[in-house]
Coordinates of C-alpha atoms in Angstrom, one line a residue:
X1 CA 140.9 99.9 91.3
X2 CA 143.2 101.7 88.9
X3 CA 141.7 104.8 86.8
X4 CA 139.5 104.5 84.5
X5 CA 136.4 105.9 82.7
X6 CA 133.4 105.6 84.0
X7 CA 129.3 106.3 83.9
X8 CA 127.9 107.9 86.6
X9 CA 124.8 106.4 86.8
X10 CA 121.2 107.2 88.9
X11 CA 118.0 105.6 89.3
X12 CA 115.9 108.3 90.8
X13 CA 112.8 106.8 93.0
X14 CA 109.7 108.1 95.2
X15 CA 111.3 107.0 98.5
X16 CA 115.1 106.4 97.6
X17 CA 117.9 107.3 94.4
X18 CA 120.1 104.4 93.8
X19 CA 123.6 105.6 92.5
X20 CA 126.6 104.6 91.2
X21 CA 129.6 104.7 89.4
X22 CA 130.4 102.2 86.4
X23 CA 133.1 101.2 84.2
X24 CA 132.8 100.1 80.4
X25 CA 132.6 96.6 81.1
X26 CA 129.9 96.7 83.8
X27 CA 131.6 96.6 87.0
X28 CA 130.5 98.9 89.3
X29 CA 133.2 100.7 90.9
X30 CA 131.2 102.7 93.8
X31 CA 127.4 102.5 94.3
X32 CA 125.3 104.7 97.2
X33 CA 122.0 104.8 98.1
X34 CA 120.4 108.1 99.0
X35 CA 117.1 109.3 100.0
X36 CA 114.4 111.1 98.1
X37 CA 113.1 114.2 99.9
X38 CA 109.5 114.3 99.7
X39 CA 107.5 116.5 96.9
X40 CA 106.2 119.7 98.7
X41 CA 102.5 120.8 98.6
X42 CA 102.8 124.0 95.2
X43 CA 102.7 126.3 97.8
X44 CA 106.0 125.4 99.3
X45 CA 107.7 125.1 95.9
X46 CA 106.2 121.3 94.7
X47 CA 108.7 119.0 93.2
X48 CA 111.8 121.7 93.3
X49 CA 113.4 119.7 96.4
X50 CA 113.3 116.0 94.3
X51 CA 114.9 118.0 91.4
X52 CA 117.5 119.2 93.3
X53 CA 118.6 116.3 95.3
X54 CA 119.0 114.3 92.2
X55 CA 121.4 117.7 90.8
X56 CA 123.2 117.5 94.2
X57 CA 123.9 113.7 93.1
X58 CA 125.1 113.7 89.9
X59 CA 127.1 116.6 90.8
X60 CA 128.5 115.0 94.3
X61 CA 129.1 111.4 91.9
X62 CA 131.1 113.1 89.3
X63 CA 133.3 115.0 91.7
X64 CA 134.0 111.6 93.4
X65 CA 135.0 109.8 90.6
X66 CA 137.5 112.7 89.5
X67 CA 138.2 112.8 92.9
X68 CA 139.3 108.7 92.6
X69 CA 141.1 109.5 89.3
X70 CA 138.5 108.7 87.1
X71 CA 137.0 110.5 84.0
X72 CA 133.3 110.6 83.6
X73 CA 132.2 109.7 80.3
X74 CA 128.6 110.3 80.4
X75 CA 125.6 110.2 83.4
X76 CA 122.1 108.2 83.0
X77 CA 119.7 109.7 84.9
X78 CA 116.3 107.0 85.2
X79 CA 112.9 108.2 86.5
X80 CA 109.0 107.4 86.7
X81 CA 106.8 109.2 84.5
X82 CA 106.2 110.3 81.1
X83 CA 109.4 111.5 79.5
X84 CA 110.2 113.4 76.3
X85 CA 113.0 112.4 75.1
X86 CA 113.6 114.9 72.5
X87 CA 112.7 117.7 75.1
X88 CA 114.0 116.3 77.9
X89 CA 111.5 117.3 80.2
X90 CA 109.3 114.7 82.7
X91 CA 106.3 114.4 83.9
X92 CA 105.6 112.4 87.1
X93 CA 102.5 113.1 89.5
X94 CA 104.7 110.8 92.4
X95 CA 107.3 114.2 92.3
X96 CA 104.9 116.7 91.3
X97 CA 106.8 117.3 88.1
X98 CA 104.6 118.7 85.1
X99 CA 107.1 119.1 81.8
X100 CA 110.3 119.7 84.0
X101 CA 113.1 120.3 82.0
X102 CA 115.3 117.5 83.9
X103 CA 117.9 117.0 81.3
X104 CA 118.7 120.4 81.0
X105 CA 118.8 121.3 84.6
X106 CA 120.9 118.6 85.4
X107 CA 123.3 120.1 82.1
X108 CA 123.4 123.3 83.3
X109 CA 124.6 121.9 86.9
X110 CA 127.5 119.8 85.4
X111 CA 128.7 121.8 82.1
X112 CA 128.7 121.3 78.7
X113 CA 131.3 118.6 79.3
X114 CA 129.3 116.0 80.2
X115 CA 126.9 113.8 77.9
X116 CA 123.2 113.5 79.8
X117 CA 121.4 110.6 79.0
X118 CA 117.7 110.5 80.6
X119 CA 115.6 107.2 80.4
X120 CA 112.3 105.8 82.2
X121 CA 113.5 103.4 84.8
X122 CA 111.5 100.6 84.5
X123 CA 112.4 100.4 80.5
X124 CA 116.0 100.8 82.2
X125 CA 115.0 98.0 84.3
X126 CA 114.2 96.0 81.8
X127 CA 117.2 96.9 79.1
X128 CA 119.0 95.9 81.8
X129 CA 117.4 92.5 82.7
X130 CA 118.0 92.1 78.6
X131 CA 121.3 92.8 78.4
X132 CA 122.4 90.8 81.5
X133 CA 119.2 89.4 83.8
X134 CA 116.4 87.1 83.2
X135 CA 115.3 88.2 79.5
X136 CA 119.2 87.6 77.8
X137 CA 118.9 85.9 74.8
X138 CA 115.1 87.4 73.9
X139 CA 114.0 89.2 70.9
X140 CA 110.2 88.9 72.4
X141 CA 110.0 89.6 76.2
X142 CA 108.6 91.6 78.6
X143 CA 110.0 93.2 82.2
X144 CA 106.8 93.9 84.7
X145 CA 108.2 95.0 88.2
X146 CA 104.7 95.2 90.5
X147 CA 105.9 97.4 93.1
X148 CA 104.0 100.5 94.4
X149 CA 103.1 100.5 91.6
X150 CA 103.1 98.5 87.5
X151 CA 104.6 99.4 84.5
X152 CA 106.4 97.4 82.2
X153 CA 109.3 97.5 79.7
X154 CA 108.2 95.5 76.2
X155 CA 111.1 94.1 74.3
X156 CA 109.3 94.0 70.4
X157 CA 111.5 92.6 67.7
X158 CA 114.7 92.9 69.9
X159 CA 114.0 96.2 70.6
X160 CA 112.9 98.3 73.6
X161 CA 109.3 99.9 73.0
X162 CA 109.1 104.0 74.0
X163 CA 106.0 104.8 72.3
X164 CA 107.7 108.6 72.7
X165 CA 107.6 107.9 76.6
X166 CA 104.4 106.9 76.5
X167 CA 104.8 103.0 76.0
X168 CA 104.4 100.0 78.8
X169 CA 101.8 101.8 81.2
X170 CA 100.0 98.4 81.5
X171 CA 99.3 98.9 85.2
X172 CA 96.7 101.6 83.9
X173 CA 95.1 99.1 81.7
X174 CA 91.5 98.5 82.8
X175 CA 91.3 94.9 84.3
X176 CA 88.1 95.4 87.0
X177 CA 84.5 96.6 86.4
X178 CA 81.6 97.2 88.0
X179 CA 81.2 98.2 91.4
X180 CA 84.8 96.1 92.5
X181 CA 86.8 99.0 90.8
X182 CA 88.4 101.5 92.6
X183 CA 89.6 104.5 90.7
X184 CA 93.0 104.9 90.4
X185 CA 95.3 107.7 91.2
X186 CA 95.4 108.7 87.0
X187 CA 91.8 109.0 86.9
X188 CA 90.4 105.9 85.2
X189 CA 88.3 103.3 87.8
X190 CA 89.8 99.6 87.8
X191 CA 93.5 99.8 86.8
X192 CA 95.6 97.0 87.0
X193 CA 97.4 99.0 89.3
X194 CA 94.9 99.6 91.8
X195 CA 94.3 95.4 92.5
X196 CA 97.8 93.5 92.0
X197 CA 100.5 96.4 92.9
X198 CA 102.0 95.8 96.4
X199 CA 100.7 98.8 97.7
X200 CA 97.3 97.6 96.4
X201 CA 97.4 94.2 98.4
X202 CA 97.9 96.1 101.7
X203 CA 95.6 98.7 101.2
X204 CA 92.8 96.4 100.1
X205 CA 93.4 93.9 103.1
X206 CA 93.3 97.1 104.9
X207 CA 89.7 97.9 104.0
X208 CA 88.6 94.8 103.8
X209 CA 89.5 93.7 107.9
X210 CA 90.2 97.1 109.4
X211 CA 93.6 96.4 110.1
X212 CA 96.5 98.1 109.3
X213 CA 99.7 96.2 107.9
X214 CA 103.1 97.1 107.4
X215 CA 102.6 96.6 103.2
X216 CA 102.3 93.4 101.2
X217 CA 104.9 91.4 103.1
X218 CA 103.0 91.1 106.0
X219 CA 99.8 90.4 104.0
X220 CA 102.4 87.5 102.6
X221 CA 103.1 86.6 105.5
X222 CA 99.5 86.3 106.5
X223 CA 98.4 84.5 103.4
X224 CA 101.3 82.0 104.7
X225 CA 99.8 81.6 107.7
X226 CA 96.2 80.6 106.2
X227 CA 94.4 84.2 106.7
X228 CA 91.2 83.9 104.8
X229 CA 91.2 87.8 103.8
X230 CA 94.6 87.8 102.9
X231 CA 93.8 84.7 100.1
X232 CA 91.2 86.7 98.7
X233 CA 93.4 89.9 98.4
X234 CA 95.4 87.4 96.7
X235 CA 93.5 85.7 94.9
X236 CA 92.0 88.8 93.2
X237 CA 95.3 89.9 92.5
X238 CA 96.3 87.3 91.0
X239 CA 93.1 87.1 88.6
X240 CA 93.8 90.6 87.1
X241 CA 97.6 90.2 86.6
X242 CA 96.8 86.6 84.3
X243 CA 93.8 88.2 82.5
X244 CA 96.5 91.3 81.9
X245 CA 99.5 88.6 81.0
X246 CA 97.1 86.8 78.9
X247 CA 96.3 90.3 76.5
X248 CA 100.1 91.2 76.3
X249 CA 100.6 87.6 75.1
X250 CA 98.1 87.5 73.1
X251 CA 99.0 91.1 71.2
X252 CA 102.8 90.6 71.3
X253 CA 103.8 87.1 71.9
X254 CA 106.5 87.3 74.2
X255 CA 108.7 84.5 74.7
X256 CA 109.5 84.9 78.0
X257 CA 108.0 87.5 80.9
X258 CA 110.1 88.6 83.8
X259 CA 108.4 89.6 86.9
X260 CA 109.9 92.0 89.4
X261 CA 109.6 94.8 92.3
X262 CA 108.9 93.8 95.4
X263 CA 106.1 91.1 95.1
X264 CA 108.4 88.5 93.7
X265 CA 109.9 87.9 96.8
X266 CA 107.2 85.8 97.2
X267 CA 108.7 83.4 94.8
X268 CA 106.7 80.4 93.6
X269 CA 103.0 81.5 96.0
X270 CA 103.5 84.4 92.5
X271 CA 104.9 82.5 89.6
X272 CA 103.0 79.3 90.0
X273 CA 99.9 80.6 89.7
X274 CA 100.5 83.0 87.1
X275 CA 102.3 79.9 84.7
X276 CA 98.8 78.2 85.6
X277 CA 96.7 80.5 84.7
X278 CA 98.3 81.6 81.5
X279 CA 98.5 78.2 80.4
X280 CA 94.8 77.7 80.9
X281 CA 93.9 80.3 79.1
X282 CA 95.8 79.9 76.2
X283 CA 94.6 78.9 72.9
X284 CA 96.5 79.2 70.2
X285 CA 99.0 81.8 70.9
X286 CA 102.7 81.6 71.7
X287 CA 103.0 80.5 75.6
X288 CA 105.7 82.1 77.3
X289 CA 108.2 81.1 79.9
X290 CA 107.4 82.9 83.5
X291 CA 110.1 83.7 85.3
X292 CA 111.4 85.5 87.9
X293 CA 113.5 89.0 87.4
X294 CA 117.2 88.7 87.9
X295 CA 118.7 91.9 88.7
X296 CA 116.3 92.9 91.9
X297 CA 116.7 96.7 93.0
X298 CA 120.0 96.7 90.7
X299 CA 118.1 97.1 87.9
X300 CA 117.4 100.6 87.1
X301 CA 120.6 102.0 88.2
X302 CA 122.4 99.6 86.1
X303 CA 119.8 100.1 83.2
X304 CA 121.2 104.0 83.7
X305 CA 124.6 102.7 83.0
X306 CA 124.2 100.6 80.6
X307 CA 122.5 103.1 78.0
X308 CA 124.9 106.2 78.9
X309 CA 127.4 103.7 77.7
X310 CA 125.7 103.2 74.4
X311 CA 125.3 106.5 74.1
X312 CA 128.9 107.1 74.4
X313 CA 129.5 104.2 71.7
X314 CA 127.2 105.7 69.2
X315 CA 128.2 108.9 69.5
X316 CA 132.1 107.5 69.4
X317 CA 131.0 105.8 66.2
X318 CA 129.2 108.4 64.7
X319 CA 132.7 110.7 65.3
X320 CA 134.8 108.0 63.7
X321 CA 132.5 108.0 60.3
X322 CA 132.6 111.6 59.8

């Protein structure tokens, strides 16, 4: 590949960062995948060692693309948790970061050179699934990925919804009561999160036969093969994610919802049953199409390079009209 500018782009995850570099026109030029090293009790200096892995990144990722010839426009950094944009600064219990100035650490490692653009992955996820996956097209949509755990990106009007950071925390959304619901690692009892997420299906089949499984493929593969326990896992899952579909329809009218993460490799035993159950509940609001997310594990990193780009536009246009 000759030259050329480029983004370097990183989707920054519990277990693993997803990196690459890409060009203007969305072709991805070099793409890694690296580990995350795991937050450290406070004691031992908490989530310094996440922070500077993903430094050690963008720094090794813009030294390779100058290194290939290429010069670095801008870098999109994506992560979980509450960011401030205007700050810069995260929080995210998964990395034990409390108001860590992210963008400007990752500034200070680079240089004043470089544009930092810092974004919430699953809204990257879902910009991304807009501007090239399963929502094109949509002024109306919604992006859930129901991985470890739920969160979703809401397209409104054509345009993403932040809510200042705060925006698309459905999977914290209270969707079981009484004495089924289990509290949830941000405090509330009976989040989304805690029934339908893929960690939830093996940790509930867990408790409910003893038995330890390696995550929700297996308890897949075990609803497959007619497990009783499994189908009720299941089955309650599924109950809470078209009572929580149902509410997001009926306050925002999607057009079309694209399901991701991990549990929609199980392909129509998900999306059948959701369609179904939407449908039957529906009165008189807007149904929307079902459909599976395009883009898979792609989608944050190239999210990440998609909106550095647009940064870089804007701020190209913004030079041009001064």
């Amino acid at each position: 590949m000759e030259p050329c500018e480029v983004v370097v782009a990183v989707d920054l995850g519990g277990t693993r960062m997803k990196c690459g570099l890409v060009a203007a026109d969305g072709a991805v030029l070099h793409r890694e995948t690296r580990s995350t090293p795991r937050a450290l009790p406070p004691s031992g200096g908490g989530g310094r060692a996440v922070l500077d892995a993903l430094l050690e990144t963008v720094v090794e990722l813009s030294q390779k693309a100058a290194a290939d010839g290429h010069r670095v426009r801008a870098v999109g950094v994506v992560v979980p948790g509450i960011i401030d944009a205007e700050q810069g600064t995260v929080s995210a219990e998964n990395l034990l970061w409390v108001n860590t100035p992210v963008r400007a650490e990752i500034q200070a490692a680079l240089g004043p050179d470089h544009q930092v653009h810092l974004a919430h992955d699953v809204r990257a996820g879902g910009y991304a699934e807009l501007r090239q996956g399963a929502l094109r097209g949509t002024t109306n949509s919604l992006f859930l990925p129901l991985g470890t755990g739920i969160a979703a990106a809401m397209v409104v009007d054509g345009s993403l919804v932040s809510g200042d950071g705060y925006a698309g925390e459905l999977g914290h959304t209270r969707f079981v009561h009484g004495e089924a619901a289990e509290l949830c690692a941000c405090g509330q009892y009976g989040c989304l999160e805690t029934v339908a997420s893929a960690a939830a299906l093996a940790r509930r089949y867990g408790a409910r036969t003893g038995r330890v499984v390696d995550g929700a493929r297996e308890v897949l593969e075990l609803l497959a093969e007619g497990d009783a326990d499994a189908a009720i896992v299941w089955d309650e899952a599924l109950t809470a994610l078209i009572d929580a579909l149902v509410l997001y329809t009926t306050l925002v009218a999607p057009t079309r919802i694209a399901i991701g993460g991990g549990l929609v490799g199980a392909g129509e035993t998900l999306l059948a049953p959701l369609r179904a159950g939407v449908h039957e509940r529906l009165t008189f609001q807007r149904e929307p199409e079902i459909v599976a997310a395009e883009l898979g594990e792609e989608a944050g990193c190239l999210g990440a390079a998609l909106l550095a780009w647009d940064r870089v536009t804007v701020d190209e246009s913004g030079e041009q009209t001064e």
